Short mmCIF file of C-alpha atoms in Angstrom, two decimals:
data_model
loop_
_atom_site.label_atom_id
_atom_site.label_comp_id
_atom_site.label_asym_id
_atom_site.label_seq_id
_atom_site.Cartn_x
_atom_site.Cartn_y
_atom_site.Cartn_z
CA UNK A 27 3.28 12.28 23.02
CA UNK A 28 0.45 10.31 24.36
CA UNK A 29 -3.18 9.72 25.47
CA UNK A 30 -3.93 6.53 23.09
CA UNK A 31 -7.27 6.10 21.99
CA UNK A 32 -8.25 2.43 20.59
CA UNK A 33 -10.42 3.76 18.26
CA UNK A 34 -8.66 6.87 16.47
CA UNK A 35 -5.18 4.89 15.90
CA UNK A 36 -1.59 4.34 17.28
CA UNK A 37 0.76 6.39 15.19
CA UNK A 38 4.48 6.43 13.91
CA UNK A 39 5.78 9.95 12.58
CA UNK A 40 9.38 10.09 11.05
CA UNK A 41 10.15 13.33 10.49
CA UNK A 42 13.28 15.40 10.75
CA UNK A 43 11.87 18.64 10.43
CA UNK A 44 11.06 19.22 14.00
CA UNK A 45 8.09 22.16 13.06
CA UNK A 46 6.26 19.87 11.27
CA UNK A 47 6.20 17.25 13.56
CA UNK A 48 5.21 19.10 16.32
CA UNK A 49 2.53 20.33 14.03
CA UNK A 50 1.35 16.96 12.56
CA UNK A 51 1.58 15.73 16.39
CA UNK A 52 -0.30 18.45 18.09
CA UNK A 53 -3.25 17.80 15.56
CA UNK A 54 -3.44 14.13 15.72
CA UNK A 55 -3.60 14.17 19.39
CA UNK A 56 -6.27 16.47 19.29
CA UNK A 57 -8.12 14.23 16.87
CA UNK A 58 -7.39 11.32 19.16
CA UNK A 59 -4.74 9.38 18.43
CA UNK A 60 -1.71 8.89 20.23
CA UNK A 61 1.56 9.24 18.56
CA UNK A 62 5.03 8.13 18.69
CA UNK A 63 7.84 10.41 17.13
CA UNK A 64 11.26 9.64 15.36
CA UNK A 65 13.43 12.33 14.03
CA UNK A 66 15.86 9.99 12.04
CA UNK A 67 15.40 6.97 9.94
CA UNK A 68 17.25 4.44 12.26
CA UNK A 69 15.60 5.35 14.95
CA UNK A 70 12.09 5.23 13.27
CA UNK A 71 12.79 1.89 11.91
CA UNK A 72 14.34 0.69 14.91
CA UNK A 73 10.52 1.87 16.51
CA UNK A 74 8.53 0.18 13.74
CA UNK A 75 10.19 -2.57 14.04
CA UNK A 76 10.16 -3.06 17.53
CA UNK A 77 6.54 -1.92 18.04
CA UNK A 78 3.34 -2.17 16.98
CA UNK A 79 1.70 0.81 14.96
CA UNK A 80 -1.52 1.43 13.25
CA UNK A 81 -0.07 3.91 10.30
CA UNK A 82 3.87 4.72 9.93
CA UNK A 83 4.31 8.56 8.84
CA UNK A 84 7.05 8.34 7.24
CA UNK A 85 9.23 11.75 5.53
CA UNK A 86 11.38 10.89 2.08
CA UNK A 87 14.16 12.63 3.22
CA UNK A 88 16.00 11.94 6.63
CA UNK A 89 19.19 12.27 8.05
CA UNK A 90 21.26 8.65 8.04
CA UNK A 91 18.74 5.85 6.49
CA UNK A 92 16.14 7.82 3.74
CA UNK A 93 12.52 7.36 4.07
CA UNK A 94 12.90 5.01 1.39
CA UNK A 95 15.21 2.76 2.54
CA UNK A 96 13.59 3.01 6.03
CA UNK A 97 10.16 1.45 4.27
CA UNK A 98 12.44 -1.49 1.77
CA UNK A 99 13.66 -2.55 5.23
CA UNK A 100 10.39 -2.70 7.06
CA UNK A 101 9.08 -4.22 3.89
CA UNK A 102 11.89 -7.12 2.96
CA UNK A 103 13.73 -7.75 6.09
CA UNK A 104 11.28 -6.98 8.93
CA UNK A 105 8.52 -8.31 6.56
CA UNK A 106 6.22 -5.80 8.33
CA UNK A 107 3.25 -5.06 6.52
CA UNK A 108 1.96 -1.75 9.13
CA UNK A 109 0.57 0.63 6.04
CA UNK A 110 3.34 3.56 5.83
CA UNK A 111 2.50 6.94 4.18
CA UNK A 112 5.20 8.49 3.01
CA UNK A 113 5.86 12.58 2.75
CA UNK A 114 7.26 13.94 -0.04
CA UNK A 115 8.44 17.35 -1.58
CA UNK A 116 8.40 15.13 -4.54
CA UNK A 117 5.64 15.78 -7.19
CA UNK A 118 6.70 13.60 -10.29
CA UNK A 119 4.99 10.20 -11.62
CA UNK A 120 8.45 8.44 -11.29
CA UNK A 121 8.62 9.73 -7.14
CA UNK A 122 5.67 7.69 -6.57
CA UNK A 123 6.26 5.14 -8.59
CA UNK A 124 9.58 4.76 -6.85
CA UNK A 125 7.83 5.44 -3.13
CA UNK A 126 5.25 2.55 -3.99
CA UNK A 127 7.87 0.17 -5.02
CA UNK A 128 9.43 0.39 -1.93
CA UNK A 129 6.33 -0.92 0.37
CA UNK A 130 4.39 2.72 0.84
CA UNK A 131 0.66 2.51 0.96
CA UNK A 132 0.03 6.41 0.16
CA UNK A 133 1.75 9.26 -0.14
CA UNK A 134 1.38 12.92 0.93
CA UNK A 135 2.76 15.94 -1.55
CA UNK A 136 4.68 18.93 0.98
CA UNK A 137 3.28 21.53 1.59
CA UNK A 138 -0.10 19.41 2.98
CA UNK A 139 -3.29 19.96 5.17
CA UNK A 140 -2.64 18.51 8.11
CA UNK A 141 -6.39 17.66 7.69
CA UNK A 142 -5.82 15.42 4.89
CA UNK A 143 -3.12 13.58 6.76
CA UNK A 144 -5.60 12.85 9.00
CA UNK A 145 -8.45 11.59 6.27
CA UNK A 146 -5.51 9.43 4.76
CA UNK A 147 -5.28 8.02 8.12
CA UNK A 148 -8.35 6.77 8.96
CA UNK A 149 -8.86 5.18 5.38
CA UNK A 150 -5.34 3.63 5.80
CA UNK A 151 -6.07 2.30 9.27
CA UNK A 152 -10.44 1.49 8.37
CA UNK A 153 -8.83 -0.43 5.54
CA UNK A 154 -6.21 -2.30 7.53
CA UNK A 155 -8.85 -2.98 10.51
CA UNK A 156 -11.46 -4.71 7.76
CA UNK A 157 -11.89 -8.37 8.83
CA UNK A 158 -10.43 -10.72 5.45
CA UNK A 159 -11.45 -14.43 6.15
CA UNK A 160 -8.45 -16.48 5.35
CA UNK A 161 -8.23 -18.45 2.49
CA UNK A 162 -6.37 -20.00 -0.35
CA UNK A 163 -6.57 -17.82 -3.94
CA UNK A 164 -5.24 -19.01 -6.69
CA UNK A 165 -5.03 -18.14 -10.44
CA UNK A 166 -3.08 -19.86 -13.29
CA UNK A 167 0.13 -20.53 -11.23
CA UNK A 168 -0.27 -18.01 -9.14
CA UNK A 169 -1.69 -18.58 -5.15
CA UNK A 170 -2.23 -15.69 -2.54
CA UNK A 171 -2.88 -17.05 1.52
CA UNK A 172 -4.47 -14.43 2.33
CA UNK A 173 -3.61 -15.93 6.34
CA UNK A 174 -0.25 -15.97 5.71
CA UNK A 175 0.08 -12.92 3.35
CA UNK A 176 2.53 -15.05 1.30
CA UNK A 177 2.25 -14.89 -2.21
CA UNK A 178 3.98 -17.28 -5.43
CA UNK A 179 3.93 -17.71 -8.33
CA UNK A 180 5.52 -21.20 -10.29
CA UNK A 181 6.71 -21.96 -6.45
CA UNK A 182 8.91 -19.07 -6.54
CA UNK A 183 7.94 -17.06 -3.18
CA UNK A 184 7.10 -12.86 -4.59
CA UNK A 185 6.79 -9.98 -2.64
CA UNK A 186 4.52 -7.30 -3.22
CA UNK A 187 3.27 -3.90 -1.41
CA UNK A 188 0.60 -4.29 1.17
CA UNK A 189 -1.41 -2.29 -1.42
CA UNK A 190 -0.56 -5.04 -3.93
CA UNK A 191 -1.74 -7.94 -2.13
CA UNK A 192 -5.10 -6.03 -1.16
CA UNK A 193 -5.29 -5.51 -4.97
CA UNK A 194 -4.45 -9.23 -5.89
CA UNK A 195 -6.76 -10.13 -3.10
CA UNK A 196 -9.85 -8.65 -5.00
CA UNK A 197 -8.73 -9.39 -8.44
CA UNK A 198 -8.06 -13.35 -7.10
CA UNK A 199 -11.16 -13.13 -5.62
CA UNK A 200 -13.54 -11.68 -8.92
CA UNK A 201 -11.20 -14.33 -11.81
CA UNK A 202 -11.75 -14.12 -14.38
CA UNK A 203 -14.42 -10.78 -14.26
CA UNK A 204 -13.05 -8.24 -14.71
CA UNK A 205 -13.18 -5.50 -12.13
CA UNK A 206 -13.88 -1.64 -12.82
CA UNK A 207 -11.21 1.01 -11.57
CA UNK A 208 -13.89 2.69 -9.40
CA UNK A 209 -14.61 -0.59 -7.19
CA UNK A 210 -11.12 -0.93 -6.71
CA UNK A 211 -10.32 2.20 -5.31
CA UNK A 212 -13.28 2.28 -3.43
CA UNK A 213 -12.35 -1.13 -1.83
CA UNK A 214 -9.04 -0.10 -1.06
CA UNK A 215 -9.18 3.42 -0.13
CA UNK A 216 -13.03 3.62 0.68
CA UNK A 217 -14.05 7.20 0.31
CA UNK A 218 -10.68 9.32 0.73
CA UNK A 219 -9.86 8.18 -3.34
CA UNK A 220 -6.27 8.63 -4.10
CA UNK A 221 -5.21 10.39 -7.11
CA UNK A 222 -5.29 8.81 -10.38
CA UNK A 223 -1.89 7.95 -10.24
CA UNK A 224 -1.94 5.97 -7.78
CA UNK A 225 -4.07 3.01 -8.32
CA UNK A 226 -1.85 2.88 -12.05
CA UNK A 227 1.22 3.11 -9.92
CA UNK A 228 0.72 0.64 -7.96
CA UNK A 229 -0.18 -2.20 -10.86
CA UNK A 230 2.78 -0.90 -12.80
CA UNK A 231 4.75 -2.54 -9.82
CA UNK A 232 2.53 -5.35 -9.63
CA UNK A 233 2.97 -6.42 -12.93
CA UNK A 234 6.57 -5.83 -12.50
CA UNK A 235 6.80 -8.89 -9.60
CA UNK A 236 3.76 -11.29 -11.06
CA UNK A 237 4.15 -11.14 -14.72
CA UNK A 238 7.18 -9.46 -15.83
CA UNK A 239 9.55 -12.38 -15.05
CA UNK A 240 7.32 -15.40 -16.26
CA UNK A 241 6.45 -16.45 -19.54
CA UNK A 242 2.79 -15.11 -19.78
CA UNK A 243 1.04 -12.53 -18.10
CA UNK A 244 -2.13 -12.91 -15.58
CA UNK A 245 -2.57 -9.31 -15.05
CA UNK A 246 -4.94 -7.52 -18.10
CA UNK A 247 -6.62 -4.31 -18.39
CA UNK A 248 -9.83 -3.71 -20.39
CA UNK A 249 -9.66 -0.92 -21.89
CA UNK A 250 -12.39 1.22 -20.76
CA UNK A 251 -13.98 -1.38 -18.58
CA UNK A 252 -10.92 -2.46 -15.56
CA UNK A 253 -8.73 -5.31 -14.81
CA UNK A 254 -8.81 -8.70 -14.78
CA UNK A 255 -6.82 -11.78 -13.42
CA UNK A 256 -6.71 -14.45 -15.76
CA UNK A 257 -4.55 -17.23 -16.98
CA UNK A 258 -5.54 -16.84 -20.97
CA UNK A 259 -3.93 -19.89 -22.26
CA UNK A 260 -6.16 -22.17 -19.32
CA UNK A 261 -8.92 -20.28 -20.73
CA UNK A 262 -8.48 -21.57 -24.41
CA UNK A 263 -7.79 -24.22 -23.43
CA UNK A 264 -11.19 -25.00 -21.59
CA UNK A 265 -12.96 -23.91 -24.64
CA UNK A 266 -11.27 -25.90 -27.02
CA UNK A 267 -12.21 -28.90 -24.48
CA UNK A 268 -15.23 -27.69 -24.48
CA UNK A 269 -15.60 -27.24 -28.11
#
C-alpha cells in the first residue's frame, strides 16, 4: 500500500482479519493517506517500532502478541508515544478501561464506519501535529517536561497514556482553576468528541499512577463544574500564612 501524502497521514493497520484490512486500506488511500499493513502483533510492533507512523490501527485480538500487549510494549519498553486506536468487538466500560490503561488513545467498537475511522484519524493525528512549547509544569510534587514527555511525582519517574499527559498538560497548565469537561475534550479531541466514557476512563487511570500511590491526591473533580489540579494542603497552607 502506498502513495503517501504529507498532509492526510502515514498509517499503521494491525489487523488479522484480512477483509477488513483491505477494506480499511482501500478507503484510507482513497482519502489520502498512505498505509502500512501488519497481520500479526509481532510483526506490527516490530513495524511501529522500527518506523515512524502518524496513527497505529491497532485490532484487540491477534494471532501471537494481542493488541494489548502489542500497545504495553510500544508504550513501556519502546517508550513510543505514536497515538494507537485500538479495534474492538468489545463494548463494556471495563474493555476500555483496560484498552486505555495499556497506552491507546481511542478506540473503535466492531462493526464500524470506515468513515469514522477516518474522522478519528485526523483528530488523532490534528491533535498530535499541534505545536506545545516546551516547558517545565509543576504542581504540589508533581512536574510534567512537556520537552521531554517525562513525568514524576516525589522523584519517582510515572508513566502515563499519551492521552494522560495531554490531559495533565492542560490541567498543569490552568492550577489551580478548575477546568470544565467540555474544554477538555474539545482540546484533546477537537470536534470528533469521544464518548462519555472516555474522557472518565482515561482519569480513572490517571488517578491510578499520580495519586493512588502517594499520600494525598492532586487530581479533584467539581462536581458539576470539571477538574482541577491542586495540591490542597499548599493551598491551606498559603491562607493560613496569609491569614
Amino acid at each position: 500500500m502506498s502513495g503517501h501524502d504529507e498532509q492526510a497521514g502515514l498509517i499503521l493497520l494491525v489487523e488479522d482479519n484480512r477483509q477488513i484490512a483491505e477494506t480499511v486500506g482501500e478507503f484510507l488511500e482513497r482519502c489520502g493517506y498512505s498505509v502500512d499493513y501488519a497481520a500479526d502483533g509481532a510483526s506490527g510492533l516490530h513495524l511501529a517500532v522500527t518506523s515512524s507512523y502518524d496513527v497505529i490501527v491497532l485490532d484487540l485480538m491477534l494471532p501471537g502478541l494481542d493488541g494489548l500487549e502489542v500497545c504495553r510494549k510500544l508504550r513501556r519498553e519502546a517508550k513510543k508515544a505514536t497515538p494507537v486506536l485500538m479495534l474492538t468487538a468489545r463494548d463494556t466500560l471495563e474493555d476500555k478501561l483496560i484498552g486505555l490503561e495499556a497506552g491507546a488513545d481511542d478506540y473503535l467498537v466492531k462493526p464500524f464506519e470506515v468513515r469514522e475511522l477516518e474522522a478519528r484519524l485526523r483528530a488523532l493525528i490534528r491533535r498530535d501535529r499541534r505545536q506545545v512549547s516546551a516547558e517545565v509544569l509543576n504542581v504540589g510534587d508533581m512536574t510534567l517536561d512537556t520537552a521531554t514527555l517525562r513525568l514524576t511525582r516525589g522523584g519517582q519517574e510515572l508513566t502515563v497514556s499519551p492521552i494522560g499527559l495531554k490531559l495533565l498538560a492542560i490541567l498543569m497548565r490552568e492550577s489551580p482553576r478548575v477546568v470544565s469537561r467540555r474544554d477538555i475534550e474539545r482540546e484533546i479531541w477537537g470536534d470528533m468528541l469521544p464518548d462519555s466514557d472516555t474522557l472518565r476512563s482515561h482519569l480513572y487511570n490517571l488517578r491510578r499512577v499520580i495519586d493512588k500511590p502517594f499520600p494525598r491526591p492532586l487530581l479533584h473533580t467539581i462536581h458539576s463544574a470539571g477538574y482541577r489540579l491542586a495540591d490542597l494542603d499548599a493551598e491551606v497552607a498559603s491562607a493560613a500564612h496569609m491569614a
